[in-house]
Short mmCIF file of C-alpha atoms in Angstrom, two decimals:
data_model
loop_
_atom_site.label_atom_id
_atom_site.label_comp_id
_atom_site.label_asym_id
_atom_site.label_seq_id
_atom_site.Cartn_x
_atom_site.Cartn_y
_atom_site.Cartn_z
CA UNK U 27 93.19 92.38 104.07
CA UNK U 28 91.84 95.36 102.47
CA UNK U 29 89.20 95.30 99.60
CA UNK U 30 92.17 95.31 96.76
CA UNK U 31 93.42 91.94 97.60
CA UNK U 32 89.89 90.42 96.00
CA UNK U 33 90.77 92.25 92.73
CA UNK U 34 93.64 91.74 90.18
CA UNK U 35 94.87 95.26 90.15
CA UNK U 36 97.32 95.44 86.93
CA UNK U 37 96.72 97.32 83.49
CA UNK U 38 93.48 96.88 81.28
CA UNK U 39 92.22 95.06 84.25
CA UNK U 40 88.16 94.33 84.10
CA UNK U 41 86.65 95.70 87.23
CA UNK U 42 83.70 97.52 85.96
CA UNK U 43 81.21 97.84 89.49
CA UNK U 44 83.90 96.71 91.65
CA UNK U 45 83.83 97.26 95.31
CA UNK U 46 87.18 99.43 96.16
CA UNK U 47 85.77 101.03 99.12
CA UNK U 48 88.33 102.88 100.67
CA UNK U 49 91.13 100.68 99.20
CA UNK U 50 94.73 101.31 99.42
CA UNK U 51 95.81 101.48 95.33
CA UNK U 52 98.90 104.39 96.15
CA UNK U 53 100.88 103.80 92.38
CA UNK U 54 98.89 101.23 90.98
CA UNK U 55 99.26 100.50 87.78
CA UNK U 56 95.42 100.66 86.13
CA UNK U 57 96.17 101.89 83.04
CA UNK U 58 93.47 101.38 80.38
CA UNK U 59 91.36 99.34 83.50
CA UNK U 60 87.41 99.42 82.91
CA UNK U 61 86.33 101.07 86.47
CA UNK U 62 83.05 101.87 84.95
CA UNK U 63 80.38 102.50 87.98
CA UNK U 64 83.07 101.27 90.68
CA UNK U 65 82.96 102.24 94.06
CA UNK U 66 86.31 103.90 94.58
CA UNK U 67 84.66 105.81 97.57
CA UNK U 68 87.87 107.55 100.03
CA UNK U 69 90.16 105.05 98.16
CA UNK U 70 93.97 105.95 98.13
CA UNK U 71 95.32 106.58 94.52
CA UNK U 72 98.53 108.26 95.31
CA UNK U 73 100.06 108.54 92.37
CA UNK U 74 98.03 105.69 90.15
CA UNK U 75 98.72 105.50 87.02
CA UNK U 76 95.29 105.60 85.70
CA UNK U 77 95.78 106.84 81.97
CA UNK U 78 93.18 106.01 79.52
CA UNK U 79 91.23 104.56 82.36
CA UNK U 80 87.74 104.19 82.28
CA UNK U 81 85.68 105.66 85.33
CA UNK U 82 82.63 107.06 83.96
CA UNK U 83 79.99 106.69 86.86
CA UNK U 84 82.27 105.50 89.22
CA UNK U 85 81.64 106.78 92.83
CA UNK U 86 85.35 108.63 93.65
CA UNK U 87 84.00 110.59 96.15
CA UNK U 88 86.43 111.37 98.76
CA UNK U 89 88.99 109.89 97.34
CA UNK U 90 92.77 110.55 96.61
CA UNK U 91 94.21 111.38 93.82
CA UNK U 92 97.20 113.46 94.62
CA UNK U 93 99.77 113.11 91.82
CA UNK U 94 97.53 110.54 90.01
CA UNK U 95 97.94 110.32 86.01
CA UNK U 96 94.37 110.41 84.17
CA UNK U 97 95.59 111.86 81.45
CA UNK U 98 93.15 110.97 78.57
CA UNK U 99 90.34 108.96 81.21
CA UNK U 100 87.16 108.72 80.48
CA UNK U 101 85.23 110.32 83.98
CA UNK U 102 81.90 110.86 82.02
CA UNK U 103 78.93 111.62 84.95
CA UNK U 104 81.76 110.32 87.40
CA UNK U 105 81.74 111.64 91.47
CA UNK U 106 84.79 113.11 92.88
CA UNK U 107 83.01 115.45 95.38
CA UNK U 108 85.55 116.64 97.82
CA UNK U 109 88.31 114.51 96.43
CA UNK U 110 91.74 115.50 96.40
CA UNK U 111 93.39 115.89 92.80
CA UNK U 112 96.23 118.09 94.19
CA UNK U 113 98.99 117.78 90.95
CA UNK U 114 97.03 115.49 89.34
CA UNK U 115 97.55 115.08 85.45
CA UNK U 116 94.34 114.83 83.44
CA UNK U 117 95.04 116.43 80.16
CA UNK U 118 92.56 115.24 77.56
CA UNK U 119 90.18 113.96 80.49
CA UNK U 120 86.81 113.55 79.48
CA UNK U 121 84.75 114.86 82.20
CA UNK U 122 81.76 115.92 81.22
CA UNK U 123 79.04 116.41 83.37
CA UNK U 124 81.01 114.96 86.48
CA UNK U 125 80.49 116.02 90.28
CA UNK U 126 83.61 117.85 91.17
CA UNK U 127 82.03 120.10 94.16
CA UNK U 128 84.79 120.76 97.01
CA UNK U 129 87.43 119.02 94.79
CA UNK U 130 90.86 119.55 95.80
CA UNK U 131 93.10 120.45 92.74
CA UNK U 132 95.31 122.82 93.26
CA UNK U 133 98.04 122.63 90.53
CA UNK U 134 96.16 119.86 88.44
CA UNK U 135 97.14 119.46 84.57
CA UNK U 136 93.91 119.74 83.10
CA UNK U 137 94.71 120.85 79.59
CA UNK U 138 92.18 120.11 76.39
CA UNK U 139 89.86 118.13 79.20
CA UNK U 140 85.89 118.41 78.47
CA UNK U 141 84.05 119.51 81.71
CA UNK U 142 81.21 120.62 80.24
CA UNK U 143 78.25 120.94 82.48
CA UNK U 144 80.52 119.51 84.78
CA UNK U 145 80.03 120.87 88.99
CA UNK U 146 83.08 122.22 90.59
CA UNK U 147 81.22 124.80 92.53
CA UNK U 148 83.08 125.53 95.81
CA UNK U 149 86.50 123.51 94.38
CA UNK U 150 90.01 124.59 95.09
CA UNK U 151 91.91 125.19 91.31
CA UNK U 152 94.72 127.54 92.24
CA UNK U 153 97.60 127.21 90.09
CA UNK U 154 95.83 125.40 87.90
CA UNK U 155 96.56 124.77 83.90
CA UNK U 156 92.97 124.70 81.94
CA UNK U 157 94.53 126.02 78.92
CA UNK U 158 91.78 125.21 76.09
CA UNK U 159 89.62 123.09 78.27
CA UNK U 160 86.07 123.20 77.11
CA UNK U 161 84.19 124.21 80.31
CA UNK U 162 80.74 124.93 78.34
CA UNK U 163 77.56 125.80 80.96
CA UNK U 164 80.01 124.19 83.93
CA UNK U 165 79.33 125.26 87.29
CA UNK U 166 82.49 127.01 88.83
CA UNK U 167 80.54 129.31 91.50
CA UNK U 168 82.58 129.87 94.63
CA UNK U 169 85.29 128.51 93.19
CA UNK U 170 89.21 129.48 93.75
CA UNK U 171 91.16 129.71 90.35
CA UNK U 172 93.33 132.07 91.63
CA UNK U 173 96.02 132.23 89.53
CA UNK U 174 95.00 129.40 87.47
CA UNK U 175 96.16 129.52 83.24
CA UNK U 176 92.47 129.55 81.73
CA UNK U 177 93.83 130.65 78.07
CA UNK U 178 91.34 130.24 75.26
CA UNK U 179 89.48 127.98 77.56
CA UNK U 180 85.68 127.61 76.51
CA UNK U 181 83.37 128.99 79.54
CA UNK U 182 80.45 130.01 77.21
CA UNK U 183 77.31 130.71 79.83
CA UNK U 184 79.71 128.99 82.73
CA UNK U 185 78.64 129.71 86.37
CA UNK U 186 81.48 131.94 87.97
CA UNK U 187 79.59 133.65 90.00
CA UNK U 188 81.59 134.69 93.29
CA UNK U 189 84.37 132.72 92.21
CA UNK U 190 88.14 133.70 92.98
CA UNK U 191 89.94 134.20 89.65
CA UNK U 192 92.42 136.93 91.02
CA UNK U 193 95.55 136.92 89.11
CA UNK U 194 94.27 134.69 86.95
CA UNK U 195 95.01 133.92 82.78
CA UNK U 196 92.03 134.37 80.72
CA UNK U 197 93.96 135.31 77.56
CA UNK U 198 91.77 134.05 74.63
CA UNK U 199 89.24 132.54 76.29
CA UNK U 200 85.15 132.42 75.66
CA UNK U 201 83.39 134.17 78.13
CA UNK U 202 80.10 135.04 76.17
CA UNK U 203 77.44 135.06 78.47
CA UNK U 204 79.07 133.53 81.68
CA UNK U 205 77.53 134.39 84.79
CA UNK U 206 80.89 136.85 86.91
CA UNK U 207 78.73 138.19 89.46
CA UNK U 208 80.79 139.03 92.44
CA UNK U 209 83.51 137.48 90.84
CA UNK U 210 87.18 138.52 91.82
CA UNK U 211 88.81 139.16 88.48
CA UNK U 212 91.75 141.45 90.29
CA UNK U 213 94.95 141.50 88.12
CA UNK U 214 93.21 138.99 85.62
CA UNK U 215 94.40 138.76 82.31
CA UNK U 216 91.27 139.43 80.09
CA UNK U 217 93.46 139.98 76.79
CA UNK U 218 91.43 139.05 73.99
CA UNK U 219 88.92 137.38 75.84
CA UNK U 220 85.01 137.51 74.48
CA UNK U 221 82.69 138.94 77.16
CA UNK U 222 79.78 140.01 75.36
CA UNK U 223 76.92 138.90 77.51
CA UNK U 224 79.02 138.57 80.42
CA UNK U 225 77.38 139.51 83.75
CA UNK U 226 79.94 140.97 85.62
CA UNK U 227 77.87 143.02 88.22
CA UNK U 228 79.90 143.62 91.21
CA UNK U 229 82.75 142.09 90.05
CA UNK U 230 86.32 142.98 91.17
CA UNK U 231 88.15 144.19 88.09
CA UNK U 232 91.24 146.37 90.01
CA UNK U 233 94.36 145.72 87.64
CA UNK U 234 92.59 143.55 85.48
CA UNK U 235 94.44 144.04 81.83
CA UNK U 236 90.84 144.42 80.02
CA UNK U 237 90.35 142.53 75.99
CA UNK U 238 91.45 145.76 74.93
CA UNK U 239 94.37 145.46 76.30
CA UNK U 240 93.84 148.39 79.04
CA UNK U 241 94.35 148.40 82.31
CA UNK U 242 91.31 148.40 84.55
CA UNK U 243 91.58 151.00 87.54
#
């Protein structure tokens, strides 16, 4: 009997500080659930269908999420170090200030979501879509966005330092003041984007189409 079975797992459900260690929840239904401060710690959400959830300071680490709809959940100050989000849908996600370091998310929706201040130094965002997220002072250093859609996202004074943004679509978006040091921008589409402030020492600009629309040798 695994840690589930002492909860009633359905929609709206109440199970603010629950104890889901580890617990096997692939395609639950927890739509609109209070998981407020739960322990959700290497639990399997496969595919939950966690929309309009709320998880604000609930412990995730470890966890997976592959596939898993959060689309519109409150993650406020929530910890998903090293979980895996591969595909997950979190559009409209509020996720500010949450602990995303080593996160897997690779092809994650996370259109219009708030991660301001939020870590996700070291995470894996290839593919990713970000269009118009609000990523305000967030910590992306080390991070691989390879190839991720970042247009008119909001990185004002973000943390990219060393991060992996090769091929990348930054079309629109705020870079004032964001820390690029040793960034790879490589093949980057810069079109329009604001950079004044912008430390890009050592960064990797080859092919780069600059805000001016030039190409960067």
């Amino acid at each position: 009997m695994g840690r589930e079975d002492d909860y009633t797992i359905e929609p709206g459900a109440d199970l603010a500080g629950a104890d889901l260690t580890s617990a096997n929840l692939r395609g639950a239904d927890l739509s609109g659930a209070n998981l407020s401060g739960a322990n959700l710690r290497g639990a399997f959400l496969y595919g939950a269908d966690l929309r309009g959830a709320n998880l604000g300071d609930a412990n995730l680490g470890g966890a997976n999420l592959g596939g898993a709809n959060l689309g519109g959940a409150d993650l406020v100050d929530a910890n998903l170090v090293d979980a895996n989000l591969g595909g997950a849908f979190l559009s409209g996600a509020d996720l500010i200030g949450a602990f995303l370091s080593g996160a897997n998310l690779p092809g994650a929706d996370l259109s219009g979501a708030d991660l301001t201040d939020a870590d996700l130094g070291d995470a894996n965002l290839g593919g990713a879509n970000l269009r118009g997220a609000d990523l305000l002072g967030a910590n992306l250093s080390g991070a691989n966005l390879r190839g991720a859609f970042l247009y008119g996202a909001d990185l004002l004074g973000a943390d990219l330092g060393d991060a992996n943004l090769g091929g990348a679509d930054l079309g629109g978006a705020n870079l004032r003041g964001a820390f690029l040091r040793g960034a790879n921008l490589s093949g980057a589409n810069l079109t329009d984007a604001k950079l004044q402030g912008a430390n890009l020492t050592e960064a990797k600009l080859r092919g780069a189409t600059m805000p001016d629309g030039s190409t960067h040798k």
